[in-house]
């Protein structure tokens, strides 16, 4: 992974872990369910941002390499990966 994506991903992952630890603490403390759900949505948002950042890095590195190649198999592989990523994003 290249910069600035690597540092941004590291920061995002640490934030998500911290937020998830907060969710666990809230569960242990019998927090109000709606407050828990709000915190879980925050974790999901952080993970979605992290996924987008990693995909963007992938496109700038592996994707660029694949498309600059004359190898049709590499083209197909990167296109298939992108299709899977878009399908996963819709769920």
JSON list of C-alpha atoms in Angstrom, two decimals:
[
{"chain": "A", "resi": 1, "resn": "UNK", "atom": "CA", "xyz": [0.00, 0.00, 0.00]},
{"chain": "A", "resi": 2, "resn": "UNK", "atom": "CA", "xyz": [1.31, 3.44, -0.87]},
{"chain": "A", "resi": 3, "resn": "UNK", "atom": "CA", "xyz": [1.21, 6.73, 1.01]},
{"chain": "A", "resi": 4, "resn": "UNK", "atom": "CA", "xyz": [-0.95, 8.60, 1.83]},
{"chain": "A", "resi": 5, "resn": "UNK", "atom": "CA", "xyz": [-3.32, 5.63, 1.79]},
{"chain": "A", "resi": 6, "resn": "UNK", "atom": "CA", "xyz": [-1.23, 3.58, 4.21]},
{"chain": "A", "resi": 7, "resn": "UNK", "atom": "CA", "xyz": [-1.21, 6.19, 7.00]},
{"chain": "A", "resi": 8, "resn": "UNK", "atom": "CA", "xyz": [-4.84, 7.07, 6.43]},
{"chain": "A", "resi": 9, "resn": "UNK", "atom": "CA", "xyz": [-5.77, 3.36, 6.59]},
{"chain": "A", "resi": 10, "resn": "UNK", "atom": "CA", "xyz": [-3.74, 2.83, 9.76]},
{"chain": "A", "resi": 11, "resn": "UNK", "atom": "CA", "xyz": [-5.44, 5.81, 11.42]},
{"chain": "A", "resi": 12, "resn": "UNK", "atom": "CA", "xyz": [-8.89, 4.67, 10.28]},
{"chain": "A", "resi": 13, "resn": "UNK", "atom": "CA", "xyz": [-8.32, 1.12, 11.53]},
{"chain": "A", "resi": 14, "resn": "UNK", "atom": "CA", "xyz": [-7.15, 2.39, 14.93]},
{"chain": "A", "resi": 15, "resn": "UNK", "atom": "CA", "xyz": [-10.22, 4.62, 15.20]},
{"chain": "A", "resi": 16, "resn": "UNK", "atom": "CA", "xyz": [-12.50, 1.69, 14.31]},
{"chain": "A", "resi": 17, "resn": "UNK", "atom": "CA", "xyz": [-10.84, -0.54, 16.92]},
{"chain": "A", "resi": 18, "resn": "UNK", "atom": "CA", "xyz": [-11.20, 2.20, 19.55]},
{"chain": "A", "resi": 19, "resn": "UNK", "atom": "CA", "xyz": [-14.84, 2.70, 18.66]},
{"chain": "A", "resi": 20, "resn": "UNK", "atom": "CA", "xyz": [-15.48, -1.05, 18.71]},
{"chain": "A", "resi": 21, "resn": "UNK", "atom": "CA", "xyz": [-13.87, -1.29, 22.14]},
{"chain": "A", "resi": 22, "resn": "UNK", "atom": "CA", "xyz": [-16.28, 1.44, 23.24]},
{"chain": "A", "resi": 23, "resn": "UNK", "atom": "CA", "xyz": [-19.19, -0.66, 21.93]},
{"chain": "A", "resi": 24, "resn": "UNK", "atom": "CA", "xyz": [-17.96, -3.65, 23.93]},
{"chain": "A", "resi": 25, "resn": "UNK", "atom": "CA", "xyz": [-17.65, -1.50, 27.04]},
{"chain": "A", "resi": 26, "resn": "UNK", "atom": "CA", "xyz": [-21.18, -0.18, 26.51]},
{"chain": "A", "resi": 27, "resn": "UNK", "atom": "CA", "xyz": [-22.51, -3.74, 26.19]},
{"chain": "A", "resi": 28, "resn": "UNK", "atom": "CA", "xyz": [-20.79, -4.72, 29.43]},
{"chain": "A", "resi": 29, "resn": "UNK", "atom": "CA", "xyz": [-22.26, -1.64, 31.11]},
{"chain": "A", "resi": 30, "resn": "UNK", "atom": "CA", "xyz": [-25.80, -2.40, 29.85]},
{"chain": "A", "resi": 31, "resn": "UNK", "atom": "CA", "xyz": [-25.96, 0.85, 27.90]},
{"chain": "A", "resi": 32, "resn": "UNK", "atom": "CA", "xyz": [-29.17, 2.01, 26.29]},
{"chain": "A", "resi": 33, "resn": "UNK", "atom": "CA", "xyz": [-29.76, -0.02, 23.12]},
{"chain": "A", "resi": 34, "resn": "UNK", "atom": "CA", "xyz": [-30.27, 2.98, 20.85]},
{"chain": "A", "resi": 35, "resn": "UNK", "atom": "CA", "xyz": [-26.97, 4.47, 22.04]},
{"chain": "A", "resi": 36, "resn": "UNK", "atom": "CA", "xyz": [-25.30, 1.15, 21.25]},
{"chain": "A", "resi": 37, "resn": "UNK", "atom": "CA", "xyz": [-26.80, 1.10, 17.78]},
{"chain": "A", "resi": 38, "resn": "UNK", "atom": "CA", "xyz": [-25.55, 4.63, 17.16]},
{"chain": "A", "resi": 39, "resn": "UNK", "atom": "CA", "xyz": [-22.01, 3.60, 18.13]},
{"chain": "A", "resi": 40, "resn": "UNK", "atom": "CA", "xyz": [-22.20, 0.51, 15.92]},
{"chain": "A", "resi": 41, "resn": "UNK", "atom": "CA", "xyz": [-23.24, 2.72, 12.97]},
{"chain": "A", "resi": 42, "resn": "UNK", "atom": "CA", "xyz": [-20.20, 4.88, 13.70]},
{"chain": "A", "resi": 43, "resn": "UNK", "atom": "CA", "xyz": [-17.95, 1.79, 13.52]},
{"chain": "A", "resi": 44, "resn": "UNK", "atom": "CA", "xyz": [-19.60, 0.78, 10.24]},
{"chain": "A", "resi": 45, "resn": "UNK", "atom": "CA", "xyz": [-18.95, 4.25, 8.84]},
{"chain": "A", "resi": 46, "resn": "UNK", "atom": "CA", "xyz": [-15.28, 4.06, 9.82]},
{"chain": "A", "resi": 47, "resn": "UNK", "atom": "CA", "xyz": [-14.93, 0.61, 8.26]},
{"chain": "A", "resi": 48, "resn": "UNK", "atom": "CA", "xyz": [-16.65, 1.77, 5.06]},
{"chain": "A", "resi": 49, "resn": "UNK", "atom": "CA", "xyz": [-14.21, 4.67, 4.81]},
{"chain": "A", "resi": 50, "resn": "UNK", "atom": "CA", "xyz": [-11.32, 2.31, 5.45]},
{"chain": "A", "resi": 51, "resn": "UNK", "atom": "CA", "xyz": [-12.54, -0.05, 2.70]},
{"chain": "A", "resi": 52, "resn": "UNK", "atom": "CA", "xyz": [-12.86, 2.82, 0.23]},
{"chain": "A", "resi": 53, "resn": "UNK", "atom": "CA", "xyz": [-9.39, 4.08, 1.06]},
{"chain": "A", "resi": 54, "resn": "UNK", "atom": "CA", "xyz": [-7.84, 0.63, 0.58]},
{"chain": "A", "resi": 55, "resn": "UNK", "atom": "CA", "xyz": [-9.68, 0.12, -2.70]},
{"chain": "A", "resi": 56, "resn": "UNK", "atom": "CA", "xyz": [-8.44, 3.49, -3.93]},
{"chain": "A", "resi": 57, "resn": "UNK", "atom": "CA", "xyz": [-4.87, 2.52, -3.04]},
{"chain": "A", "resi": 58, "resn": "UNK", "atom": "CA", "xyz": [-5.34, -0.78, -4.84]},
{"chain": "A", "resi": 59, "resn": "UNK", "atom": "CA", "xyz": [-6.49, 1.01, -7.98]},
{"chain": "A", "resi": 60, "resn": "UNK", "atom": "CA", "xyz": [-3.51, 3.37, -7.91]},
{"chain": "A", "resi": 61, "resn": "UNK", "atom": "CA", "xyz": [-1.05, 0.51, -7.50]},
{"chain": "A", "resi": 62, "resn": "UNK", "atom": "CA", "xyz": [-2.20, -2.92, -8.63]},
{"chain": "A", "resi": 63, "resn": "UNK", "atom": "CA", "xyz": [-4.89, -1.55, -10.93]},
{"chain": "A", "resi": 64, "resn": "UNK", "atom": "CA", "xyz": [-2.55, 0.86, -12.67]},
{"chain": "A", "resi": 65, "resn": "UNK", "atom": "CA", "xyz": [0.04, -1.90, -13.10]},
{"chain": "A", "resi": 66, "resn": "UNK", "atom": "CA", "xyz": [-2.53, -4.32, -14.51]},
{"chain": "A", "resi": 67, "resn": "UNK", "atom": "CA", "xyz": [-3.98, -1.83, -16.98]},
{"chain": "A", "resi": 68, "resn": "UNK", "atom": "CA", "xyz": [-0.58, -0.66, -18.19]},
{"chain": "A", "resi": 69, "resn": "UNK", "atom": "CA", "xyz": [0.30, -4.27, -18.93]},
{"chain": "A", "resi": 70, "resn": "UNK", "atom": "CA", "xyz": [-0.39, -5.95, -22.26]},
{"chain": "A", "resi": 71, "resn": "UNK", "atom": "CA", "xyz": [-1.50, -9.07, -20.39]},
{"chain": "A", "resi": 72, "resn": "UNK", "atom": "CA", "xyz": [-5.24, -9.55, -20.96]},
{"chain": "A", "resi": 73, "resn": "UNK", "atom": "CA", "xyz": [-5.44, -11.95, -17.99]},
{"chain": "A", "resi": 74, "resn": "UNK", "atom": "CA", "xyz": [-4.27, -9.14, -15.68]},
{"chain": "A", "resi": 75, "resn": "UNK", "atom": "CA", "xyz": [-6.90, -6.83, -17.18]},
{"chain": "A", "resi": 76, "resn": "UNK", "atom": "CA", "xyz": [-9.62, -9.41, -16.59]},
{"chain": "A", "resi": 77, "resn": "UNK", "atom": "CA", "xyz": [-8.45, -10.09, -13.03]},
{"chain": "A", "resi": 78, "resn": "UNK", "atom": "CA", "xyz": [-8.55, -6.43, -12.01]},
{"chain": "A", "resi": 79, "resn": "UNK", "atom": "CA", "xyz": [-11.95, -5.93, -13.67]},
{"chain": "A", "resi": 80, "resn": "UNK", "atom": "CA", "xyz": [-13.32, -8.98, -11.82]},
{"chain": "A", "resi": 81, "resn": "UNK", "atom": "CA", "xyz": [-11.96, -7.60, -8.54]},
{"chain": "A", "resi": 82, "resn": "UNK", "atom": "CA", "xyz": [-13.65, -4.26, -9.19]},
{"chain": "A", "resi": 83, "resn": "UNK", "atom": "CA", "xyz": [-16.96, -5.93, -9.96]},
{"chain": "A", "resi": 84, "resn": "UNK", "atom": "CA", "xyz": [-16.75, -7.86, -6.67]},
{"chain": "A", "resi": 85, "resn": "UNK", "atom": "CA", "xyz": [-15.91, -4.66, -4.78]},
{"chain": "A", "resi": 86, "resn": "UNK", "atom": "CA", "xyz": [-18.89, -2.81, -6.28]},
{"chain": "A", "resi": 87, "resn": "UNK", "atom": "CA", "xyz": [-21.24, -5.71, -5.55]},
{"chain": "A", "resi": 88, "resn": "UNK", "atom": "CA", "xyz": [-20.02, -5.85, -1.95]},
{"chain": "A", "resi": 89, "resn": "UNK", "atom": "CA", "xyz": [-20.54, -2.08, -1.59]},
{"chain": "A", "resi": 90, "resn": "UNK", "atom": "CA", "xyz": [-24.20, -2.45, -2.58]},
{"chain": "A", "resi": 91, "resn": "UNK", "atom": "CA", "xyz": [-24.96, -4.88, 0.26]}
]
